[in-house]
Tab-separated table of C-alpha atoms and ligand atoms in Angstrom:
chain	number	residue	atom	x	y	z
A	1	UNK	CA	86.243	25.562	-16.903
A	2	UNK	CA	83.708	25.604	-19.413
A	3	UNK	CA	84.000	28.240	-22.373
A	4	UNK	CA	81.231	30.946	-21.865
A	5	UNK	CA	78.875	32.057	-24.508
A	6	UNK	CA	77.194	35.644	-24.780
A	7	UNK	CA	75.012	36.763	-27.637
A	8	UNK	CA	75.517	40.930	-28.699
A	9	UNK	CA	73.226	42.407	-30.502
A	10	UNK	CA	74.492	44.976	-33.302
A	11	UNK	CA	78.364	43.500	-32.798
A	12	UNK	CA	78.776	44.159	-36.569
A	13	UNK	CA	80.905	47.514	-35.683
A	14	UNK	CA	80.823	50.634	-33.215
A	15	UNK	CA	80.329	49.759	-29.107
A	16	UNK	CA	79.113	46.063	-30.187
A	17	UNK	CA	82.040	45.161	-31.708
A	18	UNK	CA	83.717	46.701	-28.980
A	19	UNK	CA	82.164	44.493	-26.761
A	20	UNK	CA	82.480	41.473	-29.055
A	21	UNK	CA	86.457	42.002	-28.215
A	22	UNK	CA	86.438	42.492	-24.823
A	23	UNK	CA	84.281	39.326	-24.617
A	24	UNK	CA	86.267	37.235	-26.719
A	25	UNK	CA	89.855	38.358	-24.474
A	26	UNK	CA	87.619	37.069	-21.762
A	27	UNK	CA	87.171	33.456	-22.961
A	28	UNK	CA	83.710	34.300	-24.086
A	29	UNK	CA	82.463	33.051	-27.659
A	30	UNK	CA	80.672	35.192	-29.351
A	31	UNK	CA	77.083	35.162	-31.199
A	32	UNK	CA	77.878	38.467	-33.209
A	33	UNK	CA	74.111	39.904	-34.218
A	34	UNK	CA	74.008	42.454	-36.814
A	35	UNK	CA	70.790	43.761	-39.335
A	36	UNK	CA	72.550	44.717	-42.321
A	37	UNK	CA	76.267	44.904	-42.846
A	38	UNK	CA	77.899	41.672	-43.680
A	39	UNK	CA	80.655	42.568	-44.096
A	40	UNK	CA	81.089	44.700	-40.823
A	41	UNK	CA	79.992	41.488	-38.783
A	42	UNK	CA	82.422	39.229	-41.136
A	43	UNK	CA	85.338	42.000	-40.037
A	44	UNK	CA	84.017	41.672	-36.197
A	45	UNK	CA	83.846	38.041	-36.271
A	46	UNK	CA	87.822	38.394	-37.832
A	47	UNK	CA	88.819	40.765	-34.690
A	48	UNK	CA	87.139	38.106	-31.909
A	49	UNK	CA	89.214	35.279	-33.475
A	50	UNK	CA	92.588	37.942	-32.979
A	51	UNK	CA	91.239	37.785	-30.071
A	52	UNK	CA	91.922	34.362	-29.091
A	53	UNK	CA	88.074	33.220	-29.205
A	54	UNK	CA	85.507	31.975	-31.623
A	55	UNK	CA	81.980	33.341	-32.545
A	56	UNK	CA	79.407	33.198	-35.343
A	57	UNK	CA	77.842	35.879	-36.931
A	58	UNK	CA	73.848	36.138	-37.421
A	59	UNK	CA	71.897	38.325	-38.741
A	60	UNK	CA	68.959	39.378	-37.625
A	61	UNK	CA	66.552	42.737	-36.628
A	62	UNK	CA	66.148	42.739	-33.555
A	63	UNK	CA	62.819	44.521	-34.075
A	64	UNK	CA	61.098	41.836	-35.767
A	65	UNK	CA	59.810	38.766	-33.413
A	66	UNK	CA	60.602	35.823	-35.444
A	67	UNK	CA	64.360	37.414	-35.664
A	68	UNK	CA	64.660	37.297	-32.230
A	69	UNK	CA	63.877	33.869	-31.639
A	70	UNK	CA	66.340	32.891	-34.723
A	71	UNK	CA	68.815	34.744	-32.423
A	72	UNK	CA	68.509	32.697	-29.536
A	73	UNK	CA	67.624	29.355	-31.237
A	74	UNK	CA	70.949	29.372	-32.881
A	75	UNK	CA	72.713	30.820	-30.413
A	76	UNK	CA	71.874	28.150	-28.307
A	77	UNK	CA	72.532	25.858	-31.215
A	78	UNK	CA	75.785	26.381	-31.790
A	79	UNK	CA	77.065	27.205	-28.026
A	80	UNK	CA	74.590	25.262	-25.970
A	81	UNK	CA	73.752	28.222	-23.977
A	82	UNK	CA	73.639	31.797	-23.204
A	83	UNK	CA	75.774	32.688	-20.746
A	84	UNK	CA	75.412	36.808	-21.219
A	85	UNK	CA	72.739	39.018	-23.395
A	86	UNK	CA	74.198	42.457	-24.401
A	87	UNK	CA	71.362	44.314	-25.722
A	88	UNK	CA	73.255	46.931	-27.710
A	89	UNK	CA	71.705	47.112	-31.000
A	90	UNK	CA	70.381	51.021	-31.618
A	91	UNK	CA	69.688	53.518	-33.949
A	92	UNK	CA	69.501	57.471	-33.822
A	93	UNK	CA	66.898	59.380	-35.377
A	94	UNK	CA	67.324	59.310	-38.780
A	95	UNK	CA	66.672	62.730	-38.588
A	96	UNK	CA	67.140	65.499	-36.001
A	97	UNK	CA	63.473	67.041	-35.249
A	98	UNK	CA	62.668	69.831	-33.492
A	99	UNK	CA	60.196	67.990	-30.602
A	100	UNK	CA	57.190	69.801	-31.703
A	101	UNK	CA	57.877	68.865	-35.665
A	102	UNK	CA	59.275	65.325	-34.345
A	103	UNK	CA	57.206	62.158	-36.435
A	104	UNK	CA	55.586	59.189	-35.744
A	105	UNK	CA	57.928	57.194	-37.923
A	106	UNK	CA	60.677	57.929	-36.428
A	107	UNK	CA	59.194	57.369	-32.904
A	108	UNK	CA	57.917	53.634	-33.976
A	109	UNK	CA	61.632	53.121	-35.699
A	110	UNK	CA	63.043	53.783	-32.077
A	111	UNK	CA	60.614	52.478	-29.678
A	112	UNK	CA	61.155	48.753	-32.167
A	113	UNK	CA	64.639	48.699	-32.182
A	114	UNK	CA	65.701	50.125	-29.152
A	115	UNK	CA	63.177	49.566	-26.557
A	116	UNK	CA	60.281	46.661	-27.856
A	117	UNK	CA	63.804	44.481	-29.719
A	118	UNK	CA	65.438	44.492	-26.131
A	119	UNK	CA	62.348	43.977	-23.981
A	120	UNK	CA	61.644	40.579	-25.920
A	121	UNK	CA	64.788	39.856	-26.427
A	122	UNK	CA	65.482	39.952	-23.226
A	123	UNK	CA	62.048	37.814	-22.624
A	124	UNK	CA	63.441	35.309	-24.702
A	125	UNK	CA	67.154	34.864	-23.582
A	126	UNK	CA	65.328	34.832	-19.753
A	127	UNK	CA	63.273	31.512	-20.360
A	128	UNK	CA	66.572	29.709	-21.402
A	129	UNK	CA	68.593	30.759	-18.931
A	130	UNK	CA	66.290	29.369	-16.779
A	131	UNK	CA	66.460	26.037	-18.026
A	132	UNK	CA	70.236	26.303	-17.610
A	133	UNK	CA	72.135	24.800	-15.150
A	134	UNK	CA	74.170	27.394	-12.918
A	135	UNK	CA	78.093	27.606	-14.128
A	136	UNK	CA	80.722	28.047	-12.059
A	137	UNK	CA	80.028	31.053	-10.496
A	138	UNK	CA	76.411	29.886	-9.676
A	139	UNK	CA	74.813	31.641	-12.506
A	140	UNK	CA	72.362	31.258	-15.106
A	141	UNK	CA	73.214	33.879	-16.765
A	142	UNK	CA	73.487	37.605	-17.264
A	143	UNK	CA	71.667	40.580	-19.400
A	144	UNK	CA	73.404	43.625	-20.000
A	145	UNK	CA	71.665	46.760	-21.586
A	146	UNK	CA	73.150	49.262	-23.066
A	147	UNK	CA	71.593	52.452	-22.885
A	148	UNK	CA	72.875	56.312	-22.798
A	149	UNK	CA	73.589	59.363	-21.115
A	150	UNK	CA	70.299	60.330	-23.099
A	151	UNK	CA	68.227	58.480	-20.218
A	152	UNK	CA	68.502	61.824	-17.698
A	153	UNK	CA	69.759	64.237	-20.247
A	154	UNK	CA	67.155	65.801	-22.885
A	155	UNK	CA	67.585	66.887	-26.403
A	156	UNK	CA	65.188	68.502	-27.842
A	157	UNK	CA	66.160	67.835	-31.015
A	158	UNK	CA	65.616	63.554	-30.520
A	159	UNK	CA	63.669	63.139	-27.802
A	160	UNK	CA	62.523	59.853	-29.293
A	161	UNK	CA	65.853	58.799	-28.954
A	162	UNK	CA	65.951	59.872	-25.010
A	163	UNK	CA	62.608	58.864	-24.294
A	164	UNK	CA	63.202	54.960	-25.544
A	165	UNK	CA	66.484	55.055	-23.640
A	166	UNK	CA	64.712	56.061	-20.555
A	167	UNK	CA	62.431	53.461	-21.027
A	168	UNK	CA	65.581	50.735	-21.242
A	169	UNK	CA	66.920	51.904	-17.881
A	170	UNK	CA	63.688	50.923	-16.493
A	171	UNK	CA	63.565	47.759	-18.918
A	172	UNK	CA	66.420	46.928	-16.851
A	173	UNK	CA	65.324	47.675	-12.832
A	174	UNK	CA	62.583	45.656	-13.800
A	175	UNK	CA	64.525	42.280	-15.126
A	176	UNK	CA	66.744	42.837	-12.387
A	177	UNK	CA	63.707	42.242	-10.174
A	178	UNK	CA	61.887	39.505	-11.508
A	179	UNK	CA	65.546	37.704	-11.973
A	180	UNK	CA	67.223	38.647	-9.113
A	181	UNK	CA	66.327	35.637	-7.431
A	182	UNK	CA	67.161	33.082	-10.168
A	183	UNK	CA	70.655	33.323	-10.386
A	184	UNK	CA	70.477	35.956	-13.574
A	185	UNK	CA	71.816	39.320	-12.892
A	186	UNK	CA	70.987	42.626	-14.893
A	187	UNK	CA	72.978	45.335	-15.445
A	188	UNK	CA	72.250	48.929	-17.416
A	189	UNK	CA	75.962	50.605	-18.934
A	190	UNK	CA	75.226	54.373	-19.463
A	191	UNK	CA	78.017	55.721	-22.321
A	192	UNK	CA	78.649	58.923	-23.307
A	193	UNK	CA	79.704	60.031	-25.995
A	194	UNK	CA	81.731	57.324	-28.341
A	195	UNK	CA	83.228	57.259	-31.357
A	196	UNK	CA	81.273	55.382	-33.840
A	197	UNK	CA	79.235	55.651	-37.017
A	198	UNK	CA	76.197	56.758	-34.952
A	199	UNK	CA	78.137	59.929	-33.609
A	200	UNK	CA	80.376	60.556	-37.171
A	201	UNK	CA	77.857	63.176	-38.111
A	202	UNK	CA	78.081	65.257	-34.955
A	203	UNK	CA	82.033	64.687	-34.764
A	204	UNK	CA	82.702	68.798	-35.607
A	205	UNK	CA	80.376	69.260	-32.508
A	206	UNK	CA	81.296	66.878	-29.914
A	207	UNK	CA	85.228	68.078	-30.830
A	208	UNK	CA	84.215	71.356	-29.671
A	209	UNK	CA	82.158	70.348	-26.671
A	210	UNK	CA	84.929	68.008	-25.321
A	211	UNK	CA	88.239	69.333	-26.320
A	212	UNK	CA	88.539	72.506	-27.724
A	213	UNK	CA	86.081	74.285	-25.240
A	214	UNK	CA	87.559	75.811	-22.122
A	215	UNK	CA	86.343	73.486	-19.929
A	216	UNK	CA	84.637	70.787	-21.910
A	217	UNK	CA	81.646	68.493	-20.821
A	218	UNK	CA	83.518	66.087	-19.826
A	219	UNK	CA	85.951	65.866	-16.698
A	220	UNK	CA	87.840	63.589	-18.867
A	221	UNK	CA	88.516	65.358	-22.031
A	222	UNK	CA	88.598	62.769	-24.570
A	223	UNK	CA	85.822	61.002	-27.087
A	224	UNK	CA	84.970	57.193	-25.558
A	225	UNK	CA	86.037	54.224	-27.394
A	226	UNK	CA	83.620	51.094	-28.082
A	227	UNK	CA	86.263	49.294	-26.124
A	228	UNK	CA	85.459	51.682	-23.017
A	229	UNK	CA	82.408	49.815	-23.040
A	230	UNK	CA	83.625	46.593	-24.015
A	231	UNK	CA	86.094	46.669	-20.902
A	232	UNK	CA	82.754	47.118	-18.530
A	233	UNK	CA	80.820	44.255	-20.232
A	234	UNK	CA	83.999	42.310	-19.632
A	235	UNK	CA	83.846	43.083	-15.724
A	236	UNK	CA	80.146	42.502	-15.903
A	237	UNK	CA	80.789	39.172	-17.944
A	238	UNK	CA	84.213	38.048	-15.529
A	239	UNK	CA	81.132	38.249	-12.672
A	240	UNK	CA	83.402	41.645	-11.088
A	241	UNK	CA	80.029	42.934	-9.356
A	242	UNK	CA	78.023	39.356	-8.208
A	243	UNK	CA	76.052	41.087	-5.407
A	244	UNK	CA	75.038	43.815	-7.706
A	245	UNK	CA	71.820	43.702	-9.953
A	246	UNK	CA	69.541	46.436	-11.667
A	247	UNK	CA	72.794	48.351	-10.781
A	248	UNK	CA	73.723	50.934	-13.560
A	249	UNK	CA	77.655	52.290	-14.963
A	250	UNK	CA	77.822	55.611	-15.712
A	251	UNK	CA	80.957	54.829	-18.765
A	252	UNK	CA	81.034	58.389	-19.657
A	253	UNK	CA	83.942	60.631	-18.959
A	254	UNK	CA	82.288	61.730	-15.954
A	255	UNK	CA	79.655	63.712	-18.264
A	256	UNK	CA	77.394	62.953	-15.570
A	257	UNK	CA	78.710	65.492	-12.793
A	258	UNK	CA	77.129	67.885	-11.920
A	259	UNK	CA	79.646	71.100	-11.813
A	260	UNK	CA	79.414	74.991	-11.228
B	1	LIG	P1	76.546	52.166	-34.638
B	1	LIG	O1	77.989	52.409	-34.797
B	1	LIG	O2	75.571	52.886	-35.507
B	1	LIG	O3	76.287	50.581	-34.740
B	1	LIG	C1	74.986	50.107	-34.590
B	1	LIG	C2	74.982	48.596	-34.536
B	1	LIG	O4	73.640	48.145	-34.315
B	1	LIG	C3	75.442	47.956	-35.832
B	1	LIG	O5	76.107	46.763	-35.511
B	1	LIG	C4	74.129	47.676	-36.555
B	1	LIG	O6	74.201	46.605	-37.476
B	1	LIG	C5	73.251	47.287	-35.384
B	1	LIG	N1	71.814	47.455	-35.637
B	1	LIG	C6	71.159	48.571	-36.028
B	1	LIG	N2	69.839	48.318	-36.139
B	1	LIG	C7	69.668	47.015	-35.799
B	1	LIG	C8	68.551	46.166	-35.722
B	1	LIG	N3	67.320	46.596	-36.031
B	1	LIG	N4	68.741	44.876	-35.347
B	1	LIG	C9	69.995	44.414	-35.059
B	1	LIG	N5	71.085	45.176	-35.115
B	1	LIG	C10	70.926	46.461	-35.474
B	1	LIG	O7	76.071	52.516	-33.142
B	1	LIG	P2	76.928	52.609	-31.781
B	1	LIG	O8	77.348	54.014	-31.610
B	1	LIG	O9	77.921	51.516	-31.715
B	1	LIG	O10	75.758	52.354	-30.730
B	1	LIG	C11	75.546	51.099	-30.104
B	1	LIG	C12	74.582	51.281	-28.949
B	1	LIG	O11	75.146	52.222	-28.026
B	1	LIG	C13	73.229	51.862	-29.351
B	1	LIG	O12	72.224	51.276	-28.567
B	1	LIG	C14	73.367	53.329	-29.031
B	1	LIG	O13	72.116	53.923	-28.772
B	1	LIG	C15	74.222	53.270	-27.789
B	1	LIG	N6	74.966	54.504	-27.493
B	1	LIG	C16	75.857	55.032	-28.381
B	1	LIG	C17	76.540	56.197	-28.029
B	1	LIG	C18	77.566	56.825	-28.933
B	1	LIG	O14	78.026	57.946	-28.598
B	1	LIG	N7	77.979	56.219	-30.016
B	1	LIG	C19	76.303	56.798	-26.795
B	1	LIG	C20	75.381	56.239	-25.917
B	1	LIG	C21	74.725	55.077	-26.280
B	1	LIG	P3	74.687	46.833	-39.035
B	1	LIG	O15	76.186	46.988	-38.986
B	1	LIG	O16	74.264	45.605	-39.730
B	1	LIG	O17	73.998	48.062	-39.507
């Protein structure tokens, strides 16, 4: 069998390089995307190689259009093809805002790199997996986005940040759609709350919220791990769900129960 390719955005560290793992114990190479930390995406690319794969790292922001098409032109230069697209890359708010104080800087940071850098990205990574011949499994290819329990669940105090993610879940009902019937399925993975960088500044808070309160928001009372995520890309990626498109994985703990 041919050795798959995927391309992950932001695989430099956090849930991308979690996925970057996962991938690479799956067979996959790896085009590891990341916008400023070299030597975060030189450490990733080390950890796919443990992994038993290869990979190249490029950087790239995936807000900016000619990035984007430097993405996939050397992804496809080096690999041949794309056989996944995990649109991971994100940021938070750089700061937390009250929604009535909340800027337009901030919005336009968020809306670029988390909803307009997937949307075209996605455009993009589409149009050559069309040219591609079906593999194995008779597909394409496959686009997974990565968005957040922040698509159903406001804060007030980033509602940017849950307003662009709502728009991704739709970003991704709509590929689904148009590429159902072209042998490219879509996927949205929903995390909760995850260890990373992003959520290191909230870690006092999420302790409390998870562990040390009586009952905790979470059925599962533990912090996710990138490789949480990483393990569903991998079922995504090993083609675990082929009659399933625009079809979304709650990877959360079970955050997303509603209890009395
Ligand atoms: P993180 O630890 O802050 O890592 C962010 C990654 O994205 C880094 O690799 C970073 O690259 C890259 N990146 C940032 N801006 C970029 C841009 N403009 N273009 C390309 N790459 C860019 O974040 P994370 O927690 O792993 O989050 C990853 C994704 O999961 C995000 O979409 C986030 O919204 C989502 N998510 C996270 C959580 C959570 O609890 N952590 C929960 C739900 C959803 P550099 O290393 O070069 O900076």
């Amino acid at each position: 069998m041919a050795q798959k390719s995927a391309l992950v955005t932001g695989a430099s560290r956090g849930i991308g390089r979690g996925i970057a793992i996962e991938l690479a114990h799956a067979g996959y190479r790896v085009a590891i995307n990341y916008a400023g930390n070299a030597a975060a995406a030189a450490e990733a690319l080390k950890l796919v190689q443990e992994a038993g794969s290869d990979g190249f790292i490029v950087q790239g922001d995936v807000s900016v259009a000619a990035d984007r098409e430097r993405l996939v032109a050397e992804t496809v230069a080096n690999f041949g093809r794309i056989d996944i697209l995990v649109n991971n890359a994100g940021v938070a708010p750089n700061v937390r805002a009250d929604l009535l104080d909340a800027g337009e800087e901030s919005f336009d940071r968020l809306f670029n790199i988390n909803l307009k850098g997937p949307f075209f990205l996605s455009q993009l990574a589409s149009k050559q997996m069309l040219k591609q011949e079906k593999d194995e499994e008779g597909f394409r290819g496959r686009i997974v986005n990565i968005t957040s329990i922040s698509v159903y669940t406001s804060s007030i105090n980033r509602g940017d940040y849950c307003m662009v993610k709502a728009g991704l879940a739709m970003m991704t009902k709509l590929f689904a759609e148009r590429l159902g019937n072209e042998d490219i399925n879509v996927y949205e993975i929903r995390p909760g709350v995850i260890a990373t960088d992003m959520t290191g500044g909230v870690k006092e808070k999420y302790d409390k919220l998870i562990i040390e309160d009586e009952r905790g928001i979470t059925p599962i009372r533990r912090w996710g791990k990138p490789e949480d995520i990483g393990k569903a890309v991998r079922a995504i990626a090993e083609d675990r769900f082929p009659f399933s498109t625009g079809a979304c994985f709650d990877v959360d703990g079970g955050f997303h129960l509603h209890r009395l």
